[in-house]
PDB file of C-alpha atoms in Angstrom:
ATOM      1  CA  MET A   4      91.176 112.546 132.566  1.00  0.00           C
ATOM      2  CA  LEU A   5      92.962 109.591 130.968  1.00  0.00           C
ATOM      3  CA  LYS A   6      94.630 107.191 133.370  1.00  0.00           C
ATOM      4  CA  PRO A   7      98.449 106.893 133.247  1.00  0.00           C
ATOM      5  CA  TYR A   8      98.199 103.466 131.560  1.00  0.00           C
ATOM      6  CA  PHE A   9      96.107 104.832 128.682  1.00  0.00           C
ATOM      7  CA  LEU A  10      98.357 107.869 128.371  1.00  0.00           C
ATOM      8  CA  LYS A  11     101.328 105.533 128.047  1.00  0.00           C
ATOM      9  CA  GLU A  12      99.540 103.447 125.401  1.00  0.00           C
ATOM     10  CA  LEU A  13      98.529 106.576 123.500  1.00  0.00           C
ATOM     11  CA  GLY A  14     102.083 107.884 123.630  1.00  0.00           C
ATOM     12  CA  ALA A  15     103.463 104.590 122.311  1.00  0.00           C
ATOM     13  CA  ALA A  16     100.936 104.558 119.465  1.00  0.00           C
ATOM     14  CA  MET A  17     101.764 108.147 118.488  1.00  0.00           C
ATOM     15  CA  LYS A  18     105.489 107.379 118.576  1.00  0.00           C
ATOM     16  CA  SER A  19     104.947 104.290 116.414  1.00  0.00           C
ATOM     17  CA  ASN A  20     102.859 106.237 113.894  1.00  0.00           C
ATOM     18  CA  TYR A  21     105.462 109.015 113.758  1.00  0.00           C
ATOM     19  CA  LYS A  22     108.253 106.500 113.176  1.00  0.00           C
ATOM     20  CA  ARG A  23     106.255 104.853 110.392  1.00  0.00           C
ATOM     21  CA  GLU A  24     105.610 108.218 108.734  1.00  0.00           C
ATOM     22  CA  GLN A  25     109.321 109.011 108.832  1.00  0.00           C
ATOM     23  CA  ILE A  26     110.225 105.640 107.294  1.00  0.00           C
ATOM     24  CA  LEU A  27     107.660 106.118 104.519  1.00  0.00           C
ATOM     25  CA  LYS A  28     109.517 109.296 103.555  1.00  0.00           C
ATOM     26  CA  GLU A  29     112.677 107.233 102.981  1.00  0.00           C
ATOM     27  CA  VAL A  30     111.191 104.453 100.854  1.00  0.00           C
ATOM     28  CA  PRO A  31     108.951 104.120  97.778  1.00  0.00           C
ATOM     29  CA  ASN A  32     105.383 104.691  98.942  1.00  0.00           C
ATOM     30  CA  SER A  33     103.269 104.092  95.862  1.00  0.00           C
ATOM     31  CA  LEU A  34     100.810 101.374  96.921  1.00  0.00           C
ATOM     32  CA  SER A  35      97.296 102.202  95.710  1.00  0.00           C
ATOM     33  CA  GLN A  36      93.926 100.821  96.747  1.00  0.00           C
ATOM     34  CA  ASN A  37      93.540  99.277  93.300  1.00  0.00           C
ATOM     35  CA  GLU A  38      96.836  97.432  93.762  1.00  0.00           C
ATOM     36  CA  VAL A  39      95.712  96.205  97.188  1.00  0.00           C
ATOM     37  CA  GLU A  40      92.626  94.720  95.548  1.00  0.00           C
ATOM     38  CA  LEU A  41      94.755  93.097  92.837  1.00  0.00           C
ATOM     39  CA  ILE A  42      96.963  91.480  95.504  1.00  0.00           C
ATOM     40  CA  LEU A  43      94.013  90.213  97.527  1.00  0.00           C
ATOM     41  CA  ASN A  44      92.299  88.882  94.410  1.00  0.00           C
ATOM     42  CA  HIS A  45      95.462  87.088  93.315  1.00  0.00           C
ATOM     43  CA  PHE A  46      95.660  85.285  96.648  1.00  0.00           C
ATOM     44  CA  LYS A  47      91.865  84.865  96.905  1.00  0.00           C
ATOM     45  CA  ASN A  48      91.850  86.863 100.158  1.00  0.00           C
ATOM     46  CA  GLU A  49      93.871  84.078 101.775  1.00  0.00           C
ATOM     47  CA  CYS A  50      97.208  84.024 103.555  1.00  0.00           C
ATOM     48  CA  ALA A  51      99.854  83.640 100.834  1.00  0.00           C
ATOM     49  CA  LEU A  52     101.824  81.153 102.961  1.00  0.00           C
ATOM     50  CA  THR A  53      99.105  78.992 104.543  1.00  0.00           C
ATOM     51  CA  GLY A  54      95.864  79.474 102.629  1.00  0.00           C
ATOM     52  CA  LYS A  55      94.049  80.554 105.791  1.00  0.00           C
ATOM     53  CA  TYR A  56      91.364  83.179 105.250  1.00  0.00           C
ATOM     54  CA  HIS A  57      90.675  84.304 108.830  1.00  0.00           C
ATOM     55  CA  GLN A  58      92.683  87.103 110.471  1.00  0.00           C
ATOM     56  CA  VAL A  59      94.589  88.015 107.309  1.00  0.00           C
ATOM     57  CA  SER A  60      96.507  91.291 107.059  1.00  0.00           C
ATOM     58  CA  LEU A  61      98.762  92.921 104.478  1.00  0.00           C
ATOM     59  CA  ASP A  62     102.459  92.306 105.078  1.00  0.00           C
ATOM     60  CA  HIS A  63     105.497  94.204 103.822  1.00  0.00           C
ATOM     61  CA  PHE A  64     107.594  91.201 102.805  1.00  0.00           C
ATOM     62  CA  ILE A  65     110.762  93.273 103.176  1.00  0.00           C
ATOM     63  CA  PRO A  66     110.159  95.114 106.463  1.00  0.00           C
ATOM     64  CA  LEU A  67     109.533  98.827 106.236  1.00  0.00           C
ATOM     65  CA  ASN A  68     112.151  99.518 108.882  1.00  0.00           C
ATOM     66  CA  TRP A  69     114.862  98.289 106.517  1.00  0.00           C
ATOM     67  CA  GLY A  70     114.305 101.792 105.189  1.00  0.00           C
ATOM     68  CA  SER A  71     116.488 103.474 102.602  1.00  0.00           C
ATOM     69  CA  THR A  72     118.951 100.574 102.587  1.00  0.00           C
ATOM     70  CA  ALA A  73     116.294  98.332 101.040  1.00  0.00           C
ATOM     71  CA  HIS A  74     115.448 101.098  98.581  1.00  0.00           C
ATOM     72  CA  LYS A  75     119.098 101.186  97.503  1.00  0.00           C
ATOM     73  CA  TYR A  76     118.860  97.485  96.615  1.00  0.00           C
ATOM     74  CA  ALA A  77     115.595  98.065  94.709  1.00  0.00           C
ATOM     75  CA  ILE A  78     113.508  96.034  97.137  1.00  0.00           C
ATOM     76  CA  GLY A  79     111.148  96.884  99.981  1.00  0.00           C
ATOM     77  CA  GLY A  80     108.949  99.905 100.527  1.00  0.00           C
ATOM     78  CA  ASN A  81     105.184 100.333 100.591  1.00  0.00           C
ATOM     79  CA  THR A  82     104.751  99.077  97.024  1.00  0.00           C
ATOM     80  CA  TYR A  83     102.723  96.637  94.962  1.00  0.00           C
ATOM     81  CA  ALA A  84     105.774  94.360  94.567  1.00  0.00           C
ATOM     82  CA  ASN A  85     106.467  94.159  98.313  1.00  0.00           C
ATOM     83  CA  ILE A  86     103.020  93.305  99.678  1.00  0.00           C
ATOM     84  CA  ILE A  87     101.467  89.898 100.326  1.00  0.00           C
ATOM     85  CA  PRO A  88      98.515  88.914 102.553  1.00  0.00           C
ATOM     86  CA  LEU A  89      99.553  86.945 105.631  1.00  0.00           C
ATOM     87  CA  ASP A  90      97.889  85.383 108.630  1.00  0.00           C
ATOM     88  CA  ARG A  91      98.281  87.953 111.415  1.00  0.00           C
ATOM     89  CA  SER A  92     100.196  85.586 113.687  1.00  0.00           C
ATOM     90  CA  ILE A  93     102.682  84.916 110.885  1.00  0.00           C
ATOM     91  CA  ASN A  94     102.924  88.620 110.105  1.00  0.00           C
ATOM     92  CA  SER A  95     103.666  89.320 113.759  1.00  0.00           C
ATOM     93  CA  SER A  96     106.243  86.528 113.974  1.00  0.00           C
ATOM     94  CA  LYS A  97     108.007  87.575 110.776  1.00  0.00           C
ATOM     95  CA  ASN A  98     108.173  91.189 111.947  1.00  0.00           C
ATOM     96  CA  ALA A  99     111.476  92.819 110.872  1.00  0.00           C
ATOM     97  CA  HIS A 100     113.438  89.612 110.266  1.00  0.00           C
ATOM     98  CA  ASN A 101     115.162  88.635 107.064  1.00  0.00           C
ATOM     99  CA  PRO A 102     112.198  86.681 105.624  1.00  0.00           C
ATOM    100  CA  PHE A 103     114.390  83.870 104.277  1.00  0.00           C
ATOM    101  CA  ILE A 104     116.096  83.308 107.633  1.00  0.00           C
ATOM    102  CA  TRP A 105     112.726  83.592 109.377  1.00  0.00           C
ATOM    103  CA  PHE A 106     111.252  80.867 107.157  1.00  0.00           C
ATOM    104  CA  GLU A 107     114.171  78.514 107.842  1.00  0.00           C
ATOM    105  CA  ARG A 108     113.675  78.946 111.592  1.00  0.00           C
ATOM    106  CA  TYR A 109     109.920  79.220 111.958  1.00  0.00           C
ATOM    107  CA  GLY A 110     108.275  78.126 108.718  1.00  0.00           C
ATOM    108  CA  GLU A 111     107.531  74.615 109.896  1.00  0.00           C
ATOM    109  CA  LYS A 112     106.186  75.889 113.226  1.00  0.00           C
ATOM    110  CA  HIS A 113     103.632  77.982 111.333  1.00  0.00           C
ATOM    111  CA  GLY A 114     102.673  75.127 109.034  1.00  0.00           C
ATOM    112  CA  ILE A 115     104.131  76.699 105.895  1.00  0.00           C
ATOM    113  CA  SER A 116     104.900  74.209 103.144  1.00  0.00           C
ATOM    114  CA  ILE A 117     107.949  74.503 100.901  1.00  0.00           C
ATOM    115  CA  GLU A 118     105.614  74.638  97.897  1.00  0.00           C
ATOM    116  CA  ARG A 119     103.655  77.642  99.212  1.00  0.00           C
ATOM    117  CA  TRP A 120     106.858  79.418 100.230  1.00  0.00           C
ATOM    118  CA  HIS A 121     108.442  78.949  96.801  1.00  0.00           C
ATOM    119  CA  SER A 122     105.218  80.072  95.131  1.00  0.00           C
ATOM    120  CA  ALA A 123     105.121  83.272  97.209  1.00  0.00           C
ATOM    121  CA  ILE A 124     108.788  84.039  96.529  1.00  0.00           C
ATOM    122  CA  GLN A 125     108.255  83.454  92.819  1.00  0.00           C
ATOM    123  CA  TYR A 126     105.339  85.915  92.886  1.00  0.00           C
ATOM    124  CA  ILE A 127     107.349  88.601  94.693  1.00  0.00           C
ATOM    125  CA  ALA A 128     110.465  88.129  92.550  1.00  0.00           C
ATOM    126  CA  GLU A 129     108.431  88.438  89.348  1.00  0.00           C
ATOM    127  CA  LYS A 130     106.812  91.636  90.600  1.00  0.00           C
ATOM    128  CA  HIS A 131     110.341  93.020  91.048  1.00  0.00           C
ATOM    129  CA  GLY A 132     111.320  91.917  87.558  1.00  0.00           C
ATOM    130  CA  MET A 133     113.897  89.500  88.983  1.00  0.00           C
ATOM    131  CA  SER A 134     114.563  85.782  89.089  1.00  0.00           C
ATOM    132  CA  VAL A 135     114.140  84.084  92.467  1.00  0.00           C
ATOM    133  CA  PHE A 136     117.929  83.680  92.633  1.00  0.00           C
ATOM    134  CA  GLU A 137     118.563  87.357  91.970  1.00  0.00           C
ATOM    135  CA  TYR A 138     115.860  88.495  94.391  1.00  0.00           C
ATOM    136  CA  LYS A 139     117.140  86.285  97.210  1.00  0.00           C
ATOM    137  CA  ASN A 140     120.685  87.557  96.676  1.00  0.00           C
ATOM    138  CA  ARG A 141     119.426  91.151  96.834  1.00  0.00           C
ATOM    139  CA  VAL A 142     117.643  90.464 100.116  1.00  0.00           C
ATOM    140  CA  TYR A 143     120.724  88.887 101.701  1.00  0.00           C
ATOM    141  CA  ALA A 144     123.038  91.637 100.443  1.00  0.00           C
ATOM    142  CA  CYS A 145     120.696  94.263 101.846  1.00  0.00           C
ATOM    143  CA  TYR A 146     120.383  92.436 105.158  1.00  0.00           C
ATOM    144  CA  SER A 147     124.170  92.122 105.476  1.00  0.00           C
ATOM    145  CA  GLU A 148     124.524  95.875 105.052  1.00  0.00           C
ATOM    146  CA  ILE A 149     121.833  96.521 107.646  1.00  0.00           C
ATOM    147  CA  LEU A 150     123.599  94.240 110.136  1.00  0.00           C
ATOM    148  CA  ALA A 151     126.913  95.931 109.383  1.00  0.00           C
ATOM    149  CA  VAL A 152     125.480  99.404 109.976  1.00  0.00           C
ATOM    150  CA  ARG A 153     123.824  98.339 113.238  1.00  0.00           C
ATOM    151  CA  TRP A 154     127.023  96.689 114.447  1.00  0.00           C
ATOM    152  CA  ILE A 155     129.390  99.546 113.614  1.00  0.00           C
ATOM    153  CA  THR A 156     126.978 102.124 115.059  1.00  0.00           C
ATOM    154  CA  HIS A 157     127.057 100.222 118.344  1.00  0.00           C
ATOM    155  CA  VAL A 158     130.847  99.893 118.277  1.00  0.00           C
ATOM    156  CA  ASN A 159     131.348 103.563 117.386  1.00  0.00           C
ATOM    157  CA  SER A 160     129.147 104.548 120.332  1.00  0.00           C
ATOM    158  CA  ARG A 161     131.124 102.362 122.763  1.00  0.00           C
ATOM    159  CA  ILE A 162     134.444 103.747 121.558  1.00  0.00           C
ATOM    160  CA  GLU A 163     133.178 107.340 121.795  1.00  0.00           C
ATOM    161  CA  LEU A 164     132.248 106.670 125.421  1.00  0.00           C
ATOM    162  CA  GLY A 165     135.808 105.582 126.131  1.00  0.00           C
ATOM    163  CA  ALA A 166     135.194 101.832 126.201  1.00  0.00           C
ATOM    164  CA  SER A 167     137.567  99.355 124.600  1.00  0.00           C
ATOM    165  CA  ILE A 168     136.706  96.807 121.923  1.00  0.00           C
ATOM    166  CA  HIS A 169     134.801  93.986 123.628  1.00  0.00           C
ATOM    167  CA  PHE A 170     135.235  90.387 122.575  1.00  0.00           C
ATOM    168  CA  VAL A 171     131.434  90.016 122.399  1.00  0.00           C
ATOM    169  CA  ASP A 172     131.271  92.705 119.710  1.00  0.00           C
ATOM    170  CA  ILE A 173     133.906  90.935 117.642  1.00  0.00           C
ATOM    171  CA  ARG A 174     132.281  87.555 118.175  1.00  0.00           C
ATOM    172  CA  ASN A 175     128.907  88.923 117.081  1.00  0.00           C
ATOM    173  CA  ALA A 176     130.451  90.367 113.922  1.00  0.00           C
ATOM    174  CA  LEU A 177     132.068  87.033 113.073  1.00  0.00           C
ATOM    175  CA  ILE A 178     128.832  85.127 113.701  1.00  0.00           C
ATOM    176  CA  MET A 179     127.049  87.533 111.340  1.00  0.00           C
ATOM    177  CA  ASN A 180     129.806  86.893 108.760  1.00  0.00           C
ATOM    178  CA  LEU A 181     130.696  90.563 108.619  1.00  0.00           C
ATOM    179  CA  ASN A 182     133.960  91.506 106.965  1.00  0.00           C
ATOM    180  CA  ILE A 183     135.275  93.426 109.960  1.00  0.00           C
ATOM    181  CA  PRO A 184     138.167  95.282 108.234  1.00  0.00           C
ATOM    182  CA  VAL A 185     135.877  96.451 105.397  1.00  0.00           C
ATOM    183  CA  VAL A 186     133.048  97.518 107.724  1.00  0.00           C
ATOM    184  CA  VAL A 187     135.414  99.374 110.053  1.00  0.00           C
ATOM    185  CA  GLU A 188     137.240 101.091 107.192  1.00  0.00           C
ATOM    186  CA  THR A 189     133.999 102.064 105.434  1.00  0.00           C
ATOM    187  CA  LEU A 190     131.751 103.016 108.347  1.00  0.00           C
ATOM    188  CA  GLY A 191     133.920 103.272 111.432  1.00  0.00           C
ATOM    189  CA  SER A 192     134.736 106.517 113.195  1.00  0.00           C
ATOM    190  CA  ILE A 193     138.383 107.614 113.340  1.00  0.00           C
ATOM    191  CA  GLU A 194     138.567 106.379 116.933  1.00  0.00           C
ATOM    192  CA  THR A 195     137.102 102.997 115.950  1.00  0.00           C
ATOM    193  CA  LYS A 196     139.540 102.623 113.054  1.00  0.00           C
ATOM    194  CA  ASN A 197     142.443 103.359 115.376  1.00  0.00           C
ATOM    195  CA  ALA A 198     141.133 100.875 117.939  1.00  0.00           C
ATOM    196  CA  PHE A 199     141.053  98.100 115.328  1.00  0.00           C
ATOM    197  CA  LEU A 200     144.642  98.887 114.330  1.00  0.00           C
ATOM    198  CA  ASP A 201     145.750  98.109 117.868  1.00  0.00           C
ATOM    199  CA  GLN A 202     147.714  94.828 117.975  1.00  0.00           C
ATOM    200  CA  GLN A 203     145.703  93.506 120.928  1.00  0.00           C
ATOM    201  CA  THR A 204     142.486  93.961 118.971  1.00  0.00           C
ATOM    202  CA  ILE A 205     144.004  92.321 115.887  1.00  0.00           C
ATOM    203  CA  ASP A 206     145.107  89.352 117.990  1.00  0.00           C
ATOM    204  CA  LEU A 207     141.664  89.105 119.597  1.00  0.00           C
ATOM    205  CA  VAL A 208     139.948  89.068 116.200  1.00  0.00           C
ATOM    206  CA  ASN A 209     142.274  86.306 114.964  1.00  0.00           C
ATOM    207  CA  GLN A 210     141.817  84.237 118.130  1.00  0.00           C
ATOM    208  CA  LEU A 211     138.030  84.439 118.011  1.00  0.00           C
ATOM    209  CA  LYS A 212     137.994  83.683 114.289  1.00  0.00           C
ATOM    210  CA  ALA A 213     140.142  80.576 114.843  1.00  0.00           C
ATOM    211  CA  LYS A 214     137.925  79.436 117.724  1.00  0.00           C
ATOM    212  CA  LEU A 215     134.716  79.830 115.716  1.00  0.00           C
ATOM    213  CA  GLU A 216     136.247  77.941 112.788  1.00  0.00           C
ATOM    214  CA  LYS A 217     137.298  75.137 115.131  1.00  0.00           C
ATOM    215  CA  ASP A 218     133.851  74.995 116.765  1.00  0.00           C
ATOM    216  CA  THR A 219     132.235  74.805 113.327  1.00  0.00           C
ATOM    217  CA  LYS A 220     134.448  71.883 112.289  1.00  0.00           C
ATOM    218  CA  ASP A 221     133.831  70.044 115.583  1.00  0.00           C
TER     219      ASP A 221
END
């Protein structure tokens, strides 16, 4: 009989595999073995961002769990254009982050040069038939929508449970540069929309916005 620890690990692995299978149903899933070989040959079986050749794995540059939203922006998925080989520690660190934000925060820590980063982005953008500028804009637009959906889903859930709008939720939205009125109007539940029409909530949004603007200037 398997011990409880191993049963837990097995359960987690099965859940992870199931989740991955579900995501692959939402996104383009066309990567072939021949394309994998083309990618590895292009990068000489080395990490695209460091040149290391030990412990290299295939990375979905746009994370798979960005799902159908990434597909809508014509990026992401399990495709030839979205795969690069990465050192496993970098792959693990990058995880589901916006890759451009991740590089700004952790690129230097992982020893990634600007030249290698630009070269990798150029490669990926070309595979998508885009300029680097266009590709980067697509990634940020997609990421903004993902953040908006996550935020409004959380807020809708709180409101449905009878909670009021919390200043932390508004502050988080402002920090993420979300257009609160547009997100609420587009994705908010009826209850959430009504809550954001309340004068106290309007005043709170304006106060927090003014404070963040002041903090930025200071």
